[in-house]
Short mmCIF file of C-alpha atoms and ligand atoms in Angstrom, two decimals:
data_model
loop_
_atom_site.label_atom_id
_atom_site.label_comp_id
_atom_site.label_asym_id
_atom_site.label_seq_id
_atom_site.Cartn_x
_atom_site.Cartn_y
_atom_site.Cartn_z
CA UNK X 1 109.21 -16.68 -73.20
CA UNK X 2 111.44 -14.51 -71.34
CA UNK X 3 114.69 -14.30 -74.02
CA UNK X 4 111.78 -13.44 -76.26
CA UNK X 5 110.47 -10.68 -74.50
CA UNK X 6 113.88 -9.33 -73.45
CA UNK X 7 114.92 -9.70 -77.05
CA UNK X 8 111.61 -6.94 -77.85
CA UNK X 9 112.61 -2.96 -77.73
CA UNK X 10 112.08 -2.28 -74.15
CA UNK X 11 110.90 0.78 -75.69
CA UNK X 12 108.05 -0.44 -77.10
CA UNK X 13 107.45 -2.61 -74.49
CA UNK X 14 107.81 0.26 -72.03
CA UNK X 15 105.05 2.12 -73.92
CA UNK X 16 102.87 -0.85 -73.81
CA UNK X 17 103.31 -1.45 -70.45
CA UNK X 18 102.49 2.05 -69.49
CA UNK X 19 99.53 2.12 -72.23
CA UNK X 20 97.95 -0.58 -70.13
CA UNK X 21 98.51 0.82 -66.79
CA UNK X 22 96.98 3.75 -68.22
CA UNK X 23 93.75 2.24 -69.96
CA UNK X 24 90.71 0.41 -69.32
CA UNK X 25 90.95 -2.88 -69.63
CA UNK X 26 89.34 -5.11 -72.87
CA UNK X 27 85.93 -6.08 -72.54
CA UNK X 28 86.24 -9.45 -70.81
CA UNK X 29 83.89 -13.01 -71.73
CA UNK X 30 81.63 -13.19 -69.01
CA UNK X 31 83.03 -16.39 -67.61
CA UNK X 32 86.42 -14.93 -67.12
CA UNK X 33 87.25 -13.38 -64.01
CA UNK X 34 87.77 -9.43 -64.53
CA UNK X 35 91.13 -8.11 -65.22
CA UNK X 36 92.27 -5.76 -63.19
CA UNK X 37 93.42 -2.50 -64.49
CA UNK X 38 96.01 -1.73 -61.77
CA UNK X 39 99.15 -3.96 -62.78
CA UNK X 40 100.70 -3.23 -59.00
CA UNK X 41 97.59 -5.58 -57.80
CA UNK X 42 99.23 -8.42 -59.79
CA UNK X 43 101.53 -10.44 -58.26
CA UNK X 44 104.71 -9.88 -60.73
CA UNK X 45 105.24 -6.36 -59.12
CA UNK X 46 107.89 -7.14 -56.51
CA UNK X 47 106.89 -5.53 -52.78
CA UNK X 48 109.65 -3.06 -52.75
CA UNK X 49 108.39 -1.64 -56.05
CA UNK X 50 104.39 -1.55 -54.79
CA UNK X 51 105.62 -0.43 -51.71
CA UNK X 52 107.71 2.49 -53.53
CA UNK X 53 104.40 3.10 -55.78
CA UNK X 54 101.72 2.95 -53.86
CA UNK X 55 102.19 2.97 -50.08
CA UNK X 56 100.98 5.79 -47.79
CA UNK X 57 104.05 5.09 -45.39
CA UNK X 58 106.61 5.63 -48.77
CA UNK X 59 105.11 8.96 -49.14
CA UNK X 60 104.97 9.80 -45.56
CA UNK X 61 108.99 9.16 -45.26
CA UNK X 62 109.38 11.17 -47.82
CA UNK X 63 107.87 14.11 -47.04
CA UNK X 64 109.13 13.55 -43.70
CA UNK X 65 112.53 13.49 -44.91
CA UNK X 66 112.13 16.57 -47.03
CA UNK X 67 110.86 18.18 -44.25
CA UNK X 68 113.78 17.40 -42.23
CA UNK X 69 116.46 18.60 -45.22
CA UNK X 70 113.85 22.04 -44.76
CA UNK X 71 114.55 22.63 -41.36
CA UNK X 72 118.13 22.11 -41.80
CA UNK X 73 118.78 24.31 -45.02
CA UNK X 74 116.54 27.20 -42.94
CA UNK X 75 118.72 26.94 -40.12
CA UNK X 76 122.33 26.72 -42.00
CA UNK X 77 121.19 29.98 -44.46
CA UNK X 78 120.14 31.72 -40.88
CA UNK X 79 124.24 31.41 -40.29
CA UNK X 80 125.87 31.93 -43.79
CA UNK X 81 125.43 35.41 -45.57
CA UNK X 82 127.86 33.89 -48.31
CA UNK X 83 127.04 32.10 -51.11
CA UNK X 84 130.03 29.14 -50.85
CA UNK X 85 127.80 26.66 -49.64
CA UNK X 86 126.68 24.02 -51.51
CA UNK X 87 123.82 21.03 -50.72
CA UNK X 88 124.48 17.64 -52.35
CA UNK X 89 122.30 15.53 -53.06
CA UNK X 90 122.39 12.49 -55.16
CA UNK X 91 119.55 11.96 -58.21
CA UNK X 92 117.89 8.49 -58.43
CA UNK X 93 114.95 7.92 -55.63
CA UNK X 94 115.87 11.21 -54.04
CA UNK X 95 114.89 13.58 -56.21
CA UNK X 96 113.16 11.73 -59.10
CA UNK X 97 111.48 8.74 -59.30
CA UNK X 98 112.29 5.90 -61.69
CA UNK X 99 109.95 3.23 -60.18
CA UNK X 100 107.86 2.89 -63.11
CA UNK X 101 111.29 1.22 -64.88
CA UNK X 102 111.13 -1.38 -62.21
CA UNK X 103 107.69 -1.68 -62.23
CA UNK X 104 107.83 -2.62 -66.05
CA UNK X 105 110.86 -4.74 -65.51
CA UNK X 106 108.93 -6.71 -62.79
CA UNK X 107 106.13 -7.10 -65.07
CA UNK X 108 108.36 -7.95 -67.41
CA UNK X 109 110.17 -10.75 -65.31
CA UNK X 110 113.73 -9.23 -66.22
CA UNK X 111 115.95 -7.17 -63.64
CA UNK X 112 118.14 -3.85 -64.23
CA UNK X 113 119.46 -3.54 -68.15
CA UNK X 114 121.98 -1.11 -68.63
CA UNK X 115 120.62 -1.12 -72.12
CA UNK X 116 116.90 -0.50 -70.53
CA UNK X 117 118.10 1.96 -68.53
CA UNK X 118 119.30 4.22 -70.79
CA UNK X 119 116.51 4.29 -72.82
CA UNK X 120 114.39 4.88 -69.83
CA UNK X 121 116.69 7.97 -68.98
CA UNK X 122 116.64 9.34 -72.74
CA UNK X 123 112.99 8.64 -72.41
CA UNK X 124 112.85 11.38 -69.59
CA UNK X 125 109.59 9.86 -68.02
CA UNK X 126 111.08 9.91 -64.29
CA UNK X 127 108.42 11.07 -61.48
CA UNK X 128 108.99 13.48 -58.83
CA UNK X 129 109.82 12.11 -55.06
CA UNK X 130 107.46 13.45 -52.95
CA UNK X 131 108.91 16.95 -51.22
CA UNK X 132 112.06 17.04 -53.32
CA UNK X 133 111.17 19.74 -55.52
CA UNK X 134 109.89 22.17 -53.34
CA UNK X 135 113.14 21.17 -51.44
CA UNK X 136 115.42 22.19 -54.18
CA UNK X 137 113.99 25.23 -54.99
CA UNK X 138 114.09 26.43 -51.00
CA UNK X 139 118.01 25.95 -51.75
CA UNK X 140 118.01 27.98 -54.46
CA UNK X 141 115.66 30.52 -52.58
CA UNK X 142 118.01 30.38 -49.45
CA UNK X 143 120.94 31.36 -51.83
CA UNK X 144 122.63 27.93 -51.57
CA UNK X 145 123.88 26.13 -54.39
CA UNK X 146 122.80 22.49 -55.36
CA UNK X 147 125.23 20.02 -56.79
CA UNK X 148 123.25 16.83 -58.33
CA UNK X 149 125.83 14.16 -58.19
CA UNK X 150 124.71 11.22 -59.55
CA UNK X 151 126.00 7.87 -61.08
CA UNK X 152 124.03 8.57 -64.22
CA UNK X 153 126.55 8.38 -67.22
CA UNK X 154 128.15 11.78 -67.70
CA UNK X 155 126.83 11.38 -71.52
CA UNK X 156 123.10 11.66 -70.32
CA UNK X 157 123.04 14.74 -68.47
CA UNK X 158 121.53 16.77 -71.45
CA UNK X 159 118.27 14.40 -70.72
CA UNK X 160 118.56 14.17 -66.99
CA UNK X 161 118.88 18.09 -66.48
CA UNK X 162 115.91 18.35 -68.82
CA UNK X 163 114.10 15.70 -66.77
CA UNK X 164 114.88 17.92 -63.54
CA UNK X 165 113.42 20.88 -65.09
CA UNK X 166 110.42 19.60 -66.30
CA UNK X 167 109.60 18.62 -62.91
CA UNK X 168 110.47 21.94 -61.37
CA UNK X 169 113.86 22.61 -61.01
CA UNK X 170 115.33 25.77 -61.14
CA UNK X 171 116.61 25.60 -64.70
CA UNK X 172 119.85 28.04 -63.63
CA UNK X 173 123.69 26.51 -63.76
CA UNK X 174 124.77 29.15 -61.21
CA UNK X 175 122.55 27.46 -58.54
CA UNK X 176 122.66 23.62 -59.93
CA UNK X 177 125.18 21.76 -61.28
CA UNK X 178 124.54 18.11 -62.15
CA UNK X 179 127.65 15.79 -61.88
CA UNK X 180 127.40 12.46 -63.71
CA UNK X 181 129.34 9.75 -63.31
CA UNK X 182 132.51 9.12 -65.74
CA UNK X 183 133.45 5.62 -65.88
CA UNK X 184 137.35 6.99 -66.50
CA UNK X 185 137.33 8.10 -62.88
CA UNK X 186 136.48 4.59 -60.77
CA UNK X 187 138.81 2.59 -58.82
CA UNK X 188 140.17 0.38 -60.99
CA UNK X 189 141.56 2.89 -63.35
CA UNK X 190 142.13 6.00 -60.94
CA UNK X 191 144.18 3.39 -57.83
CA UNK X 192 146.28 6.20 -57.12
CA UNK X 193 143.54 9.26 -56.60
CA UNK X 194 141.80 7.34 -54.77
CA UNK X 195 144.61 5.90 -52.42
CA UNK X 196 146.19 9.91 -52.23
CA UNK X 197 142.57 11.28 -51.41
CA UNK X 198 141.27 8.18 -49.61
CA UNK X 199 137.95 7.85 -51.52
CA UNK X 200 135.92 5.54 -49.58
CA UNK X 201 133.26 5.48 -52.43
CA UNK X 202 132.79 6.65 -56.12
CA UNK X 203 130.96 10.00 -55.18
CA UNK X 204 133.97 11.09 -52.87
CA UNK X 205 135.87 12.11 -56.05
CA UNK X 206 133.21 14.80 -57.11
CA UNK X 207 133.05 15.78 -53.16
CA UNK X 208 136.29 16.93 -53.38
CA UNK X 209 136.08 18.87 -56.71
CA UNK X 210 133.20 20.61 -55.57
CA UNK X 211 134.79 21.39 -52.07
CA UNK X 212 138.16 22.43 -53.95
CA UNK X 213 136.01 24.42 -56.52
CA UNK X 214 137.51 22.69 -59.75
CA UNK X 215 134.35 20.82 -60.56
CA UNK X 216 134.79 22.12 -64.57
CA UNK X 217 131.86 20.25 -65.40
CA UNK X 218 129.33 22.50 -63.47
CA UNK X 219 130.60 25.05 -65.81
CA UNK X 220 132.49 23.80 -68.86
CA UNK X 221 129.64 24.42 -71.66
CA UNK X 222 127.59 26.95 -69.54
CA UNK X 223 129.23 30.23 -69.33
CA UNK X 224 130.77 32.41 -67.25
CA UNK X 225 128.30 32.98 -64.69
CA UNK X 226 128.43 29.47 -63.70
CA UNK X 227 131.87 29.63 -63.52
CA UNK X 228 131.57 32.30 -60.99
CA UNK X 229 129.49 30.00 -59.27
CA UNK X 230 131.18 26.81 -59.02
CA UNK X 231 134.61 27.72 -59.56
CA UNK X 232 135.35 28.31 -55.83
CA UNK X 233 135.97 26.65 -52.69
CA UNK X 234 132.34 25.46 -51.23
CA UNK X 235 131.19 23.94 -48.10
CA UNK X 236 129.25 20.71 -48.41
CA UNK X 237 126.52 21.46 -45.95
CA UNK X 238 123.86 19.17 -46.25
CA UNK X 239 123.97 15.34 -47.78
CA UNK X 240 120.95 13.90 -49.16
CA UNK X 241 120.24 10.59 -50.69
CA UNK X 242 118.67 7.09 -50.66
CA UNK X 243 121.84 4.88 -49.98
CA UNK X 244 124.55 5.66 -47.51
CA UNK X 245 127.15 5.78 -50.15
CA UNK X 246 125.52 9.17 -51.21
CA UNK X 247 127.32 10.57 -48.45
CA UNK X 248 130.98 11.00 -47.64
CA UNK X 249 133.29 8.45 -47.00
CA UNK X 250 130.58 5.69 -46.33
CA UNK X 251 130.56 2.44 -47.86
CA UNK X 252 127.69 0.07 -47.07
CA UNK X 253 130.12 -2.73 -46.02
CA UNK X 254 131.81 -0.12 -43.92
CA UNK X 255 128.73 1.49 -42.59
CA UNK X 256 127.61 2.01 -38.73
CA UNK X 257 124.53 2.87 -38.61
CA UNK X 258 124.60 3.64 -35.03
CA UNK X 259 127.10 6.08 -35.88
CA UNK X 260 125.28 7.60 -38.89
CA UNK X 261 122.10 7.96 -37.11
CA UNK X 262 123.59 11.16 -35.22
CA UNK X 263 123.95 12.90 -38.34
CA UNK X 264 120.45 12.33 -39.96
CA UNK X 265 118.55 15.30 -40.16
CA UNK X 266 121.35 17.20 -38.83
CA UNK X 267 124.15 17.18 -41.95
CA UNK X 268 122.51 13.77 -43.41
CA UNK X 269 119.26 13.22 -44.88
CA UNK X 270 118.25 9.76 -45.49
CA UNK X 271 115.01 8.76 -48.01
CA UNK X 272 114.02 5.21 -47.80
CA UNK X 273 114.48 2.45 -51.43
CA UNK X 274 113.18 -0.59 -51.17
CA UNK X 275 113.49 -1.45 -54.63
CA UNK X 276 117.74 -1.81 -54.94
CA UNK X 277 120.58 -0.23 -54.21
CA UNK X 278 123.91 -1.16 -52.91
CA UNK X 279 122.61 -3.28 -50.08
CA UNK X 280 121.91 -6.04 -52.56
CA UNK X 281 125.23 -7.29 -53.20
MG1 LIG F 301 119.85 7.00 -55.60
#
């Protein structure tokens, strides 16, 4: 069964996965015991995915941690009357929320697609994590910039910013700039850079861009008053994400988290994902 299914447009299958999440079940015989309409009761919804979805404690950390990143960005714009500060925060269960994918792969009984993935992203059906929002636009507010780096594909940040705005981001490239991932720059094919700068991960690279002010991609396409912006030397203030290689020079091999501890909530912030991440390998 499973080739068969995975062999089916995820897209359809997406939208009949969500159809039924969504509607009341079919009228059932009267022998049969009643379907439930809530597939995260079923037992092909892994825990970390239910947990993600549904859990009062997921929602509770997140806030929690949103609340933390708050405190912090009130007390750093208290102390900087400049605007060469930047937040970074990665994209992917720490601003938006793409556990419906898993929850339809789970159903499913298939794992991460790249091919699925995409279309999920084009799709531009990602949720909101709990506080981020109101998080970013405090940034904005506070006269901070945000930089978005993610390891989305460079290629999709049309339908990722667009995703981001629809849930209430600031749409304004001054403020935000969203930094995809370009398979050109990773290890294998970039040895040198990455031995001369000593990238510990692949987000390091757009770190130091953004610190040097020659990210061109926060402005290339979007003017000259994002070019003001960006095209500066900035202070990386405040880390946020949902793996410790969202923040500098930390690799999850490498990590201590004794070590890291002392920095969350001061210039880390740290949201929890059960569901995958770089832990898994
Ligand atoms: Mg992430």
């Amino acid at each position: 069964m499973r080739p068969l299914i995975a062999s089916l447009s995820s897209f359809v299958l997406l939208s009949l996965v969500t159809a039924s999440t969504l509607a009341a079940p079919a009228a059932s015989t009267s022998q049969a015991p009643a379907p439930t309409s809530d597939p995260l009761a079923s037992g092909t919804v892994q825990n970390g995915t239910k947990w993600f979805r549904k859990s009062a404690e997921y929602r509770i950390l997140a806030l929690e941690a949103f609340r933390s990143a708050t405190r912090r960005l009130e007390a750093i714009a208290e102390t900087r009357y400049d605007r060469n500060w930047v937040v970074v925060s990665d994209a992917d269960e720490t601003l938006i929320d793409n556990s419906l994918y898993n929850q339809v792969n789970d159903q499913l009984g298939v794992g991460f697609d790249p091919k699925t993935w995409d279309e999920w992203v084009v799709k531009q059906q990602a949720g909101a994590i709990p506080g981020a929002f109101d998080f970013v636009r405090a940034v904005v507010d506070a006269g901070g910039k945000l930089a978005i780096v993610t390891n989305r594909e460079r290629a999709r940040e049309p339908e990722t910013w667009a995703n981001l705005v629809a849930l209430g981001m600031p749409d304004d490239r001054s403020a935000i700039c969203l930094l995809g991932i370009d398979a050109a720059l990773d290890k294998k094919t970039n040895t040198e850079e990455w031995a001369k700068y000593g990238y510990a991960n692949d987000k390091d690279r757009r770190r130091r861009l953004l610190r040097e002010g020659i990210a061109q991609q926060c402005w290339k396409d979007h003017g000259w008053a994002a070019r003001h912006a960006w095209n500066r030397p900035l202070d990386i203030v405040l880390e946020v994400g949902d793996n410790v290689q969202d923040f500098a020079g930390v690799t999850q091999a490498g990590a201590v988290p004794e070590q890291l501890l002392r920095k969350i909530g001061r210039r880390l912030i740290l949201l929890p994902n059960p569901m995958y991440g770089s832990w898994e390998k």
